[in-house]
Tab-separated table of C-alpha atoms and ligand atoms in Angstrom:
chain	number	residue	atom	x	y	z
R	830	UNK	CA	88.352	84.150	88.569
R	831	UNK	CA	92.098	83.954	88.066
R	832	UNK	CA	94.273	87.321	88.364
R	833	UNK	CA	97.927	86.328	87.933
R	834	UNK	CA	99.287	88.890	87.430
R	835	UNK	CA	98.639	91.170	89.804
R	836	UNK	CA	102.063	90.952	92.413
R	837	UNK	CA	101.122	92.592	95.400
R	838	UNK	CA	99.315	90.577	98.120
R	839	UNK	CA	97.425	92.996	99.596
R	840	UNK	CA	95.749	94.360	96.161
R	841	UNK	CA	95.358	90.877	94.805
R	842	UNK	CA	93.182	89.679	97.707
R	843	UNK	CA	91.499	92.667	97.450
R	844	UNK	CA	90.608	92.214	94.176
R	845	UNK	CA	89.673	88.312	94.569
R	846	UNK	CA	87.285	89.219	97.317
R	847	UNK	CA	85.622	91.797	95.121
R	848	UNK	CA	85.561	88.906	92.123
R	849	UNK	CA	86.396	91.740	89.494
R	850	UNK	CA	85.435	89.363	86.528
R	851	UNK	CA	85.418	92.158	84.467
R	852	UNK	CA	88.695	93.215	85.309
R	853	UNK	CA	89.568	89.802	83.382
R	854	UNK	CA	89.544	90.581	79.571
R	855	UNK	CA	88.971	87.386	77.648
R	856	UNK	CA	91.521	87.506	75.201
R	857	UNK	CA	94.544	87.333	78.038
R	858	UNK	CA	92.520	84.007	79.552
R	859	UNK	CA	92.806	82.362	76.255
R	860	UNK	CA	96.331	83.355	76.108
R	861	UNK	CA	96.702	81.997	79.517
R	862	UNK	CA	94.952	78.575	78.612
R	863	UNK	CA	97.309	78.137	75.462
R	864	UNK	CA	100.018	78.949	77.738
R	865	UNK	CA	103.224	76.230	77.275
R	866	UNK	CA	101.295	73.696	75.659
R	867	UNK	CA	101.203	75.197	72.322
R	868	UNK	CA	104.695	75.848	72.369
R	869	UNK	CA	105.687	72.580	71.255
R	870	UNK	CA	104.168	73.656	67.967
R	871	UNK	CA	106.845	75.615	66.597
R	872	UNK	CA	110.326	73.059	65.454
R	873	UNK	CA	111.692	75.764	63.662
R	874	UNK	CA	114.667	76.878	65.457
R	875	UNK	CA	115.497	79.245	62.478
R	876	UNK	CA	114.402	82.559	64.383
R	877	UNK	CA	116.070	82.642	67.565
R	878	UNK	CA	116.311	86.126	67.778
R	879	UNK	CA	114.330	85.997	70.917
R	880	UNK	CA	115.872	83.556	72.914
R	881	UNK	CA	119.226	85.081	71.818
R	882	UNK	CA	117.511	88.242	74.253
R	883	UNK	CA	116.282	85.701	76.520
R	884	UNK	CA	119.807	84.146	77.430
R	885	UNK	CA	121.293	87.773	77.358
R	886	UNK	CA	118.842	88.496	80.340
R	887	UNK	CA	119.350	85.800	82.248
R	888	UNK	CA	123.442	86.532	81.956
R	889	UNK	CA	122.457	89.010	83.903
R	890	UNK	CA	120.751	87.153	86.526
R	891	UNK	CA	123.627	87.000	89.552
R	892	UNK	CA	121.863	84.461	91.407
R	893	UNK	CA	118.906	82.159	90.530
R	894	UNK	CA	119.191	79.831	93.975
R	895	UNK	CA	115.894	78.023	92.919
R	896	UNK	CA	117.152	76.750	89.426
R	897	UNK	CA	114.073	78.234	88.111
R	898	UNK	CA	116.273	79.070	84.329
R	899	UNK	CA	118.309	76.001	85.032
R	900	UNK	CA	116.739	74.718	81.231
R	901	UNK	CA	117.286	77.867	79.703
R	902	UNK	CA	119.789	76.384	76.866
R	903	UNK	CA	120.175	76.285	73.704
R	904	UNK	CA	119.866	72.452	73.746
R	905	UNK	CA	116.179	73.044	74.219
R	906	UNK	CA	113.965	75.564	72.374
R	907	UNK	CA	113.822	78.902	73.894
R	908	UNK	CA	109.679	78.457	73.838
R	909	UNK	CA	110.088	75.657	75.945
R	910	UNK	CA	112.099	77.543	78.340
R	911	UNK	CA	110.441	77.441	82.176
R	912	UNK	CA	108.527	80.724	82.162
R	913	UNK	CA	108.105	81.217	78.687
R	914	UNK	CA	105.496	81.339	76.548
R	915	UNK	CA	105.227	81.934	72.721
R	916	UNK	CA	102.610	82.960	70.137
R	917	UNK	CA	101.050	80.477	68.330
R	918	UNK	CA	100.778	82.329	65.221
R	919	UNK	CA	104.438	83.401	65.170
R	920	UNK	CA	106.016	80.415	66.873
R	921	UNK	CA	109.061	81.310	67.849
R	922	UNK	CA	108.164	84.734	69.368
R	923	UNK	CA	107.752	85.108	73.016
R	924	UNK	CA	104.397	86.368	74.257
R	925	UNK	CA	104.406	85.902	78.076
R	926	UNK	CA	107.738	85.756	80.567
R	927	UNK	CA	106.246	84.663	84.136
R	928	UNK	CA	109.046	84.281	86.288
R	929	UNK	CA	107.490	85.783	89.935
R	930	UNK	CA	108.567	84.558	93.136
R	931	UNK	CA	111.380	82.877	92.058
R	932	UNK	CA	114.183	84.764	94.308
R	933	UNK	CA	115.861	85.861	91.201
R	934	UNK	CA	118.760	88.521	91.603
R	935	UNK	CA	120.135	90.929	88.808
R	936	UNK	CA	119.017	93.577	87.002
R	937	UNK	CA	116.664	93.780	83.995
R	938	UNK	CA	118.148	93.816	80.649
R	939	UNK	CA	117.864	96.202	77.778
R	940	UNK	CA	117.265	92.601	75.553
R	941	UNK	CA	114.094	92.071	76.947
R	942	UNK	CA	112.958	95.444	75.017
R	943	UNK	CA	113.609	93.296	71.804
R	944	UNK	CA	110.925	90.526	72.714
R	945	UNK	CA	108.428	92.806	70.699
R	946	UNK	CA	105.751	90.453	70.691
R	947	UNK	CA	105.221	90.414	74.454
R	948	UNK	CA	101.980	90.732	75.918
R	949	UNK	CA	102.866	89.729	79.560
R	950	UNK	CA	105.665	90.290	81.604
R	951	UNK	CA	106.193	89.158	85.295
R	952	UNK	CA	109.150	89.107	87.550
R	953	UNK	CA	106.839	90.190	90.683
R	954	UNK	CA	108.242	89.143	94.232
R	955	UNK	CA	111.986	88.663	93.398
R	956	UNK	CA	115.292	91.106	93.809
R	957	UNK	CA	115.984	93.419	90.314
R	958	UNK	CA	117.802	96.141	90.964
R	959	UNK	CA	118.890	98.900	88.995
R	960	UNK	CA	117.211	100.635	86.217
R	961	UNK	CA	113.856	99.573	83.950
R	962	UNK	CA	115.700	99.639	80.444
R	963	UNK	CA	113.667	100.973	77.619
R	964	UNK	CA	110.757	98.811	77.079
R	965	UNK	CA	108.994	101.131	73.931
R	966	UNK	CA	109.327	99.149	71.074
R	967	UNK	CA	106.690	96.647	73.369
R	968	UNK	CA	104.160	97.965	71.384
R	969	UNK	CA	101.843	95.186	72.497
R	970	UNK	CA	103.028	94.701	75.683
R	971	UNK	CA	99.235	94.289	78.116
R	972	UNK	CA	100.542	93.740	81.307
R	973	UNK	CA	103.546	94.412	83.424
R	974	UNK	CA	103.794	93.685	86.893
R	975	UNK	CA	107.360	94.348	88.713
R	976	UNK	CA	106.052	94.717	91.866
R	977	UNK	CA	108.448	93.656	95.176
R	978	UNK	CA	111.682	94.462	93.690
R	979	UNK	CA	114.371	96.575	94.504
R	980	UNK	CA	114.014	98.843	91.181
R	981	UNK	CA	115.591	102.504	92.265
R	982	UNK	CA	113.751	104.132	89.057
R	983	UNK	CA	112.638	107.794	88.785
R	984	UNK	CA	108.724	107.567	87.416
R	985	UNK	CA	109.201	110.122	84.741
R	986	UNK	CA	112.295	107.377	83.190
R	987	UNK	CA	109.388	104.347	83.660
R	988	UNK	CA	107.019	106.138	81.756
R	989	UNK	CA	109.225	106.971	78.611
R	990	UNK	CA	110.602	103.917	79.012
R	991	UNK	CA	106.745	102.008	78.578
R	992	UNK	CA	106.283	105.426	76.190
R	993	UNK	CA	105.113	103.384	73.107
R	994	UNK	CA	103.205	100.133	75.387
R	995	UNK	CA	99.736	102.069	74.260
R	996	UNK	CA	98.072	98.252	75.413
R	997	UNK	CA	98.822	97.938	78.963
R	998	UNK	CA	95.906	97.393	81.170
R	999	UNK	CA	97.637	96.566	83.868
R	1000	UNK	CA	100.988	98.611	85.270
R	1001	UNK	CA	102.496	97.284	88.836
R	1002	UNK	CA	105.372	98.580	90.249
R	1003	UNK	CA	104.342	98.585	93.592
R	1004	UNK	CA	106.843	97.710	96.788
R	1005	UNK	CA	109.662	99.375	95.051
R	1006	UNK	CA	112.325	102.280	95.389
R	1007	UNK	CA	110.605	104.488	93.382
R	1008	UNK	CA	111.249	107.962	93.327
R	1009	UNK	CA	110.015	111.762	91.464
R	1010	UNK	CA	106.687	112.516	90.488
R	1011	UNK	CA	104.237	110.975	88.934
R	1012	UNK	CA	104.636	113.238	85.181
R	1013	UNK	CA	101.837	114.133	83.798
R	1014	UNK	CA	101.628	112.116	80.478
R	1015	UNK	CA	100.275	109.365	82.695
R	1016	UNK	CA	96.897	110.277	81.280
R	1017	UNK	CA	98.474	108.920	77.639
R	1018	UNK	CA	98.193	105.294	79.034
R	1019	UNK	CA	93.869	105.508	77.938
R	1020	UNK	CA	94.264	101.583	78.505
R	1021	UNK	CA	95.172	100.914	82.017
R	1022	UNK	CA	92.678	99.186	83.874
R	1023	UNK	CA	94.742	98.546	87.077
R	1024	UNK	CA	97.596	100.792	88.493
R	1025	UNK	CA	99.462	99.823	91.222
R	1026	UNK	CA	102.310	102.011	92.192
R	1027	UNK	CA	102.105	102.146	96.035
R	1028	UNK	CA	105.128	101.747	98.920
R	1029	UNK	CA	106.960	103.498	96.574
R	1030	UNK	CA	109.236	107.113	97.371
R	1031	UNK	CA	107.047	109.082	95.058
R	1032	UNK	CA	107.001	112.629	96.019
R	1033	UNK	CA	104.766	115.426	94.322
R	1034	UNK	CA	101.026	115.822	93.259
R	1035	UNK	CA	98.745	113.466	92.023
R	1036	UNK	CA	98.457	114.567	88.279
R	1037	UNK	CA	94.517	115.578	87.308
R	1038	UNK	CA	95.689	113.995	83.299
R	1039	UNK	CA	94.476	110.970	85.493
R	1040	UNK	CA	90.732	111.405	84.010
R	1041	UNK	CA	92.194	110.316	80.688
R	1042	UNK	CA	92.534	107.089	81.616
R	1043	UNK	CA	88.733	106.484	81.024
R	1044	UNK	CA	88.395	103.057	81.944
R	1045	UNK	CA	90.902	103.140	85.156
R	1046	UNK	CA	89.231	100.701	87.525
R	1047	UNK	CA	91.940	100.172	90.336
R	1048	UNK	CA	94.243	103.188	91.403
R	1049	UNK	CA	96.704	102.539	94.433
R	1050	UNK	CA	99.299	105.381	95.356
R	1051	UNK	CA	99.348	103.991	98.939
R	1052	UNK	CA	102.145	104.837	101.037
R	1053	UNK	CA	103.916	106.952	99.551
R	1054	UNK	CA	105.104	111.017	100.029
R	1055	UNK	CA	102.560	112.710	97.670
R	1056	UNK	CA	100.822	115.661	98.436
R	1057	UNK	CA	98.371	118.449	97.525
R	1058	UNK	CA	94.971	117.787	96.903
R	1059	UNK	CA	93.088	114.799	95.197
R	1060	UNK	CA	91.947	116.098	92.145
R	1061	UNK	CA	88.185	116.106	91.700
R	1062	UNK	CA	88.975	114.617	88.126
R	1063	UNK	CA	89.564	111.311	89.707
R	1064	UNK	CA	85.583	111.844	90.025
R	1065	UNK	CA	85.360	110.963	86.243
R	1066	UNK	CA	86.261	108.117	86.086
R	1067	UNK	CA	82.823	106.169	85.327
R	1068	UNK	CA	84.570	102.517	86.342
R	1069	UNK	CA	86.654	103.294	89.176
R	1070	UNK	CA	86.011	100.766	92.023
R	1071	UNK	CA	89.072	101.013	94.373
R	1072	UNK	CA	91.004	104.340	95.208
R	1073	UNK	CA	93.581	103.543	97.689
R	1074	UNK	CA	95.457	106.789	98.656
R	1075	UNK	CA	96.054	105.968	101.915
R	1076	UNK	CA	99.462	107.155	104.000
R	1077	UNK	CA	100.717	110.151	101.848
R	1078	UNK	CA	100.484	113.955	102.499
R	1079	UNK	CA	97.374	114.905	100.899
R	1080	UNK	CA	95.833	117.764	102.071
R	1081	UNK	CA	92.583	119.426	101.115
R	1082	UNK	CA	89.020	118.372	101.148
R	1083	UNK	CA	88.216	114.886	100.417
R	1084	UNK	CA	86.353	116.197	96.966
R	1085	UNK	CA	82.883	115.745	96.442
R	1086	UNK	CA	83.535	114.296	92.961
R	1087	UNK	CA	84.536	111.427	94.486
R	1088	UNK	CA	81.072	110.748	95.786
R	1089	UNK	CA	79.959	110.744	92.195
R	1090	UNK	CA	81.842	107.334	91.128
R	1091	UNK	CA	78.686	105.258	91.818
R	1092	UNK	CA	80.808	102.144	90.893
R	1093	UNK	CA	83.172	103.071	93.753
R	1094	UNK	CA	83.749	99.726	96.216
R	1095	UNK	CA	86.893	101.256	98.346
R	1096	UNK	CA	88.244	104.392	98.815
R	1097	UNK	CA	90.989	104.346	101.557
R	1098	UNK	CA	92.192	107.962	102.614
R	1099	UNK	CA	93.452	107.044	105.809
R	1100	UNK	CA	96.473	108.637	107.600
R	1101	UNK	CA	96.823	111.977	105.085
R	1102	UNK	CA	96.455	115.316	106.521
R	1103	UNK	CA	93.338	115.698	104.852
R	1104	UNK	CA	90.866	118.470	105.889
R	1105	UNK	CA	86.898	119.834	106.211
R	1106	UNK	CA	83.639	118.040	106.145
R	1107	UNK	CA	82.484	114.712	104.379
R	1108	UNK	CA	80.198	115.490	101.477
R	1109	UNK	CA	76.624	115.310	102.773
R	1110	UNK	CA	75.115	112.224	100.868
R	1111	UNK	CA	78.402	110.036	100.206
R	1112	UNK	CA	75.977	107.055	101.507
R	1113	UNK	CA	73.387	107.746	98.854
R	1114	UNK	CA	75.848	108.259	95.925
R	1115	UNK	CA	77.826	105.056	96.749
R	1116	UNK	CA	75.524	102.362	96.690
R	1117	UNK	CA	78.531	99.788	96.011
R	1118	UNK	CA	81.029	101.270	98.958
R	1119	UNK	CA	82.001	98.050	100.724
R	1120	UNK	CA	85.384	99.765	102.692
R	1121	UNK	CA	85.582	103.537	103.502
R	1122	UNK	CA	88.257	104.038	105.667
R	1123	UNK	CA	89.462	107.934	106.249
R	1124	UNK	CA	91.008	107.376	109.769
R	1125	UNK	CA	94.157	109.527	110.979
R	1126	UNK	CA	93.390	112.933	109.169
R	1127	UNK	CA	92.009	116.715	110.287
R	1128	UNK	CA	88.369	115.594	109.241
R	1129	UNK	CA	85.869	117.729	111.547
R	1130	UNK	CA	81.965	117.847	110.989
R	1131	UNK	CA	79.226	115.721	111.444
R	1132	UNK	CA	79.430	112.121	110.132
R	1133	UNK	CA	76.932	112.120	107.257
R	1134	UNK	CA	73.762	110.473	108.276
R	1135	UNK	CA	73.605	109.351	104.818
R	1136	UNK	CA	76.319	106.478	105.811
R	1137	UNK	CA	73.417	104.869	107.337
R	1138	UNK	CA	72.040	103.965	104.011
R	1139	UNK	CA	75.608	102.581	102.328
R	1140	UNK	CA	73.642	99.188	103.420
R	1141	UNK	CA	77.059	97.298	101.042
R	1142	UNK	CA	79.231	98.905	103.721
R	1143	UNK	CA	81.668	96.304	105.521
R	1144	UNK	CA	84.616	98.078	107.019
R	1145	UNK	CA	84.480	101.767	108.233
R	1146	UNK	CA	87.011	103.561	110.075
R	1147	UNK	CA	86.973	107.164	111.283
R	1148	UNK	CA	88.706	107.496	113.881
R	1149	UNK	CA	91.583	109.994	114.791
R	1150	UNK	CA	90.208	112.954	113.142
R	1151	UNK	CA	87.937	115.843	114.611
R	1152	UNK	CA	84.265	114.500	113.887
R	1153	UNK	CA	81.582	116.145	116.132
R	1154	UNK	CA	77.901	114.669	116.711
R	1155	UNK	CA	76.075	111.766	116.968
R	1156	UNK	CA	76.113	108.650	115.024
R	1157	UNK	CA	72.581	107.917	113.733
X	2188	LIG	C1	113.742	87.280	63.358
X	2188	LIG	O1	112.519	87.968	63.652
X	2188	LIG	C2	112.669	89.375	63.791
X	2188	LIG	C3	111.333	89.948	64.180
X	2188	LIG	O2	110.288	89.382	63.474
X	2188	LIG	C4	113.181	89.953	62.485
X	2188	LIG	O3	113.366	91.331	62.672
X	2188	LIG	C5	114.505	89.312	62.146
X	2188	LIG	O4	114.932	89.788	60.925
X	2188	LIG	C6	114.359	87.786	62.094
X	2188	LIG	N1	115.686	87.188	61.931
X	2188	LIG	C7	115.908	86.160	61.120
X	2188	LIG	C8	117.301	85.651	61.080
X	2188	LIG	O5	115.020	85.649	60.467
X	2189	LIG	C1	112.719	81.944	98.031
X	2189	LIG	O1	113.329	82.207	99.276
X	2189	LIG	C2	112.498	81.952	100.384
X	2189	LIG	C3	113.224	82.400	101.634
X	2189	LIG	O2	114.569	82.058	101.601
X	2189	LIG	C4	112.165	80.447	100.411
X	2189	LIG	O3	111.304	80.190	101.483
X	2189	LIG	C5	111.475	80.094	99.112
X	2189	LIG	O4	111.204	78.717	99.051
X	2189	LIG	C6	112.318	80.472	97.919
X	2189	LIG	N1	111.567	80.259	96.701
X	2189	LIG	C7	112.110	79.677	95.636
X	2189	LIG	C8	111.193	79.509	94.471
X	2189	LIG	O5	113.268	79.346	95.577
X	2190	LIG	C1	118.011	94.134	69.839
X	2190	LIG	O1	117.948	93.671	68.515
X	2190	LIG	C2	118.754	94.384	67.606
X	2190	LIG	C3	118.558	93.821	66.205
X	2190	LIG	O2	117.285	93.295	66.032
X	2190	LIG	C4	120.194	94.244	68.008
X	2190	LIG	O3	121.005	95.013	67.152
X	2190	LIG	C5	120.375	94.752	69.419
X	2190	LIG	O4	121.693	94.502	69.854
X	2190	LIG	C6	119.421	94.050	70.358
X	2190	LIG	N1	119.505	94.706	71.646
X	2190	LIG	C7	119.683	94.018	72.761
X	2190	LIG	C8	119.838	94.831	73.990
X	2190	LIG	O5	119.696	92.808	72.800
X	2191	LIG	C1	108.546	104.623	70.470
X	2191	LIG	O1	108.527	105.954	70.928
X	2191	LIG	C2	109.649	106.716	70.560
X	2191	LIG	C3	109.505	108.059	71.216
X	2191	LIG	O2	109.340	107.891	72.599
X	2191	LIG	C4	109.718	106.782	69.055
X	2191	LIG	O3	110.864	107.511	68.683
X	2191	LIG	C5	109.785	105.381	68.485
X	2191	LIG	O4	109.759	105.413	67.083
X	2191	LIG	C6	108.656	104.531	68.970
X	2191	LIG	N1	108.883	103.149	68.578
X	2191	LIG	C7	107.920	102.364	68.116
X	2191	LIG	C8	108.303	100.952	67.791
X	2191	LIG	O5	106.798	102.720	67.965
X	2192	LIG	C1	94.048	114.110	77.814
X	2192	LIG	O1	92.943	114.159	76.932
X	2192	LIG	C2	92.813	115.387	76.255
X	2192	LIG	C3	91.531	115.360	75.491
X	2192	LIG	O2	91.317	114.134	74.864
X	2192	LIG	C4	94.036	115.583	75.360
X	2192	LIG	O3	93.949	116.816	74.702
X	2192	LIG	C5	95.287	115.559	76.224
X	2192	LIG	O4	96.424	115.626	75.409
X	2192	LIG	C6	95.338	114.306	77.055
X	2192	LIG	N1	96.431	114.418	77.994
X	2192	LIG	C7	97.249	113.416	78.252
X	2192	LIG	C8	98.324	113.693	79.244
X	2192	LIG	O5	97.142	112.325	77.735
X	2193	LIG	C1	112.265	107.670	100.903
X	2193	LIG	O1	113.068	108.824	100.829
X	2193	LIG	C2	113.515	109.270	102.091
X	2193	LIG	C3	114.219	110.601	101.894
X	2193	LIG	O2	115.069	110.566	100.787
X	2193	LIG	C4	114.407	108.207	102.690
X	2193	LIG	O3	114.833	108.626	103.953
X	2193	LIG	C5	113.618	106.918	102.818
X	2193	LIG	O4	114.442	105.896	103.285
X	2193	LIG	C6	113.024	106.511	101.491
X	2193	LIG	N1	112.141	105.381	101.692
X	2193	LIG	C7	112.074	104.378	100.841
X	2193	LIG	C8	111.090	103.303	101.180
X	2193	LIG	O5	112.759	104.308	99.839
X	2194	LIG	C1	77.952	114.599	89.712
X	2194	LIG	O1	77.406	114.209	88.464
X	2194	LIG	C2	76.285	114.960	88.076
X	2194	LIG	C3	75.721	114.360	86.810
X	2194	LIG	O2	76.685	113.731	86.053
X	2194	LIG	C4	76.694	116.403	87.893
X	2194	LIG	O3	75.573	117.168	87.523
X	2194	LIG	C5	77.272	116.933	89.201
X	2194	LIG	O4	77.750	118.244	89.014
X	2194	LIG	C6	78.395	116.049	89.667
X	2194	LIG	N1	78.803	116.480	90.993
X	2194	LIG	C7	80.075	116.666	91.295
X	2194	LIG	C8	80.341	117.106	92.691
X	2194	LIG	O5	80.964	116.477	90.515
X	2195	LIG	C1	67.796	105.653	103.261
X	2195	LIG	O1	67.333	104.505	103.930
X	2195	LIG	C2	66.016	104.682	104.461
X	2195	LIG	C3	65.665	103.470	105.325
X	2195	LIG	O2	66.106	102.295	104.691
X	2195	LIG	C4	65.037	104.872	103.305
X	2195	LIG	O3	63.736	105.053	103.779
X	2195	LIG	C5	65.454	106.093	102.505
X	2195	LIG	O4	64.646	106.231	101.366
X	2195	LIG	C6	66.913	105.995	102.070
X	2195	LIG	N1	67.294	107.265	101.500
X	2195	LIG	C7	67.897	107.374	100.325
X	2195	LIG	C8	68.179	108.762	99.864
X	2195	LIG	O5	68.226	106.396	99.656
């Protein structure tokens, strides 16, 4: 199952190996199928309000060593432009800008907040610096991965600059220079599926207004400087499959809430300063748990014989905390 636009390596094999089909909605694979061959569709080069924003973005653009814009002119229609996709209702609107990988350096444009009929945008695995401009007139605007940049962007700034993207399902900003904490308006984004914002500088709690997002399946804060506890409200999240909050500060118990996500398939706590016993039965509550991984923390106890029965179970680690006992 294809998941393109996921930037970050580590997540997207992750979620390949789980084959998250229903990650996938079908309305974005269509949209990917149509892709630049319906573009030729639209003549009409009376509208070119777009690729007016289009060429104002890639003025910014200090160095492009691949060539990948080299046909971004206005000798050739802005829809046919390498990386760009347009609607096929509204021909000469841009729907998708996939330009990942491409070594690009520069900084993202205000412009691209006037492409308002974009549904995907990807500049994953290249060099922007600077600010994320105000993207909130993007009012259909589904997926947005940014991931392995060098964005210096406060979290509070991204998320009133995405304030009015009310569609995105999937938010990726990991590998970044990220920085404040994560606000707690989060919750208003009830349509994320995926969110990605780890090896980031993001200091703080983890906000409980996360149990709004009701159909959250992926959460990674990896590797960044959070701290407090994980809020038990993470545990209502009926859909959840992998909660990556591995290498922060968190502190606390690991919350028996948690254990309630029966969907769960990874939840990576490792290297925290987290503290207590393991809930009793986590291997009877997660039937699904493939990786459980909670090494490098102040755990103590005994390891929950229930484990024994998390028969799904593929990678466990443990170790480097203060577990007493035997295993059984
Ligand atoms: C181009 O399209 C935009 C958005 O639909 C519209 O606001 C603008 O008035 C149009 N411009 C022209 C010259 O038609
Ligand atoms: C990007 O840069 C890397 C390292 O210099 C190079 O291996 C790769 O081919 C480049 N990619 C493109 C699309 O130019
Ligand atoms: C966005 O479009 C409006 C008019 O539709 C224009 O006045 C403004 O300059 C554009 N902004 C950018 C940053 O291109
Ligand atoms: C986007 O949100 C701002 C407030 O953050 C609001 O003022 C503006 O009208 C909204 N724009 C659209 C297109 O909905
Ligand atoms: C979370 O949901 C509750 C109840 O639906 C709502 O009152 C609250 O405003 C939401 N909070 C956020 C941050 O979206
Ligand atoms: C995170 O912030 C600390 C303190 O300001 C700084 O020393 C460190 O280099 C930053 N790390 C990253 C990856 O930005
Ligand atoms: C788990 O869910 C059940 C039923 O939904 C509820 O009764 C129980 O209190 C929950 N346990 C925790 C620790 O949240
Ligand atoms: C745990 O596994 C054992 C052996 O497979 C089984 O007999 C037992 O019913 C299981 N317990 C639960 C609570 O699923």
């Amino acid at each position: 199952m294809p998941y393109p636009f996921v930037g970050n390596m580590d997540l997207m094999g992750k979620l390949r190996s789980l084959e998250l089909s229903t990650l996938v909605r079908p309305t974005l694979l269509l949209l990917l199928f149509y892709g630049a061959r319906d573009a030729h569709c639209s003549l009409v080069y009376g509208n070119m309000t777009d690729g007016r924003s289009l060429l104002d973005f890639k003025e910014a653009i200090t160095d492009d060593p691949g060539g990948a814009l080299h046909d971004w002119n206005d000798g050739i229609h802005h829809c046919m432009w390498s990386g760009v996709s347009c609607s096929v209702r509204h021909p000469r609107r841009v729907t998708t800008l996939e330009l990942g990988s491409l070594n690009l350096t520069g900084q993202i444009t205000p412009s691209l907040g006037n492409l308002t009929f974009l549904r995907e945008l990807d500049l994953t695995n290249n060099h922007f610096s600077g600010q994320l401009p105000s993207l909130n007139r993007l009012i259909k605007l589904e997926s947005l991965a940014i991931s392995e940049n060098i964005l210096q962007v406060n979290i509070q700034d991204a998320t009133i600059a995405l304030a009015n993207c009310s569609e995105l399902w999937l938010l990726d900003i990991s590998s970044n220079m990220l920085v404040g904490s994560i606000p707690r308006n989060i919750g208003s984004f009830s349509n994320l599926r995926v969110l990605d914002l780890s090896q980031n500088n993001l200091t703080g709690i983890i906000p409980p207004t996360f149990s709004n997002i009701t159909r959250l399946q992926v959460i990674s804060l990896a590797d960044n400087q959070l701290e407090g506890n994980i809020p038990g409200e993470l545990g209502q999240l009926p859909y959840m499959m992998l909660v990556l909050l591995k290498g922060n500060k968190l502190s606390g118990r690991v919350p028996p809430e948690l254990c309630n996500i029966s969907s769960l398939r990874e939840l990576d706590l490792g290297m925290n300063t987290l503290s207590g016993t393991l809930p009793a039965d986590i291997g009877y509550t997660l039937p699904f748990l493939v990786w459980l991984s909670l090494g490098t923390n102040n755990l103590e106890g005994h390891i929950p014989d229930s484990l024994g029965n998390a028969s799904a179970l593929r990678h466990l680690d443990l170790s480097s905390n203060y577990f007493t006992g035997q295993i059984r």
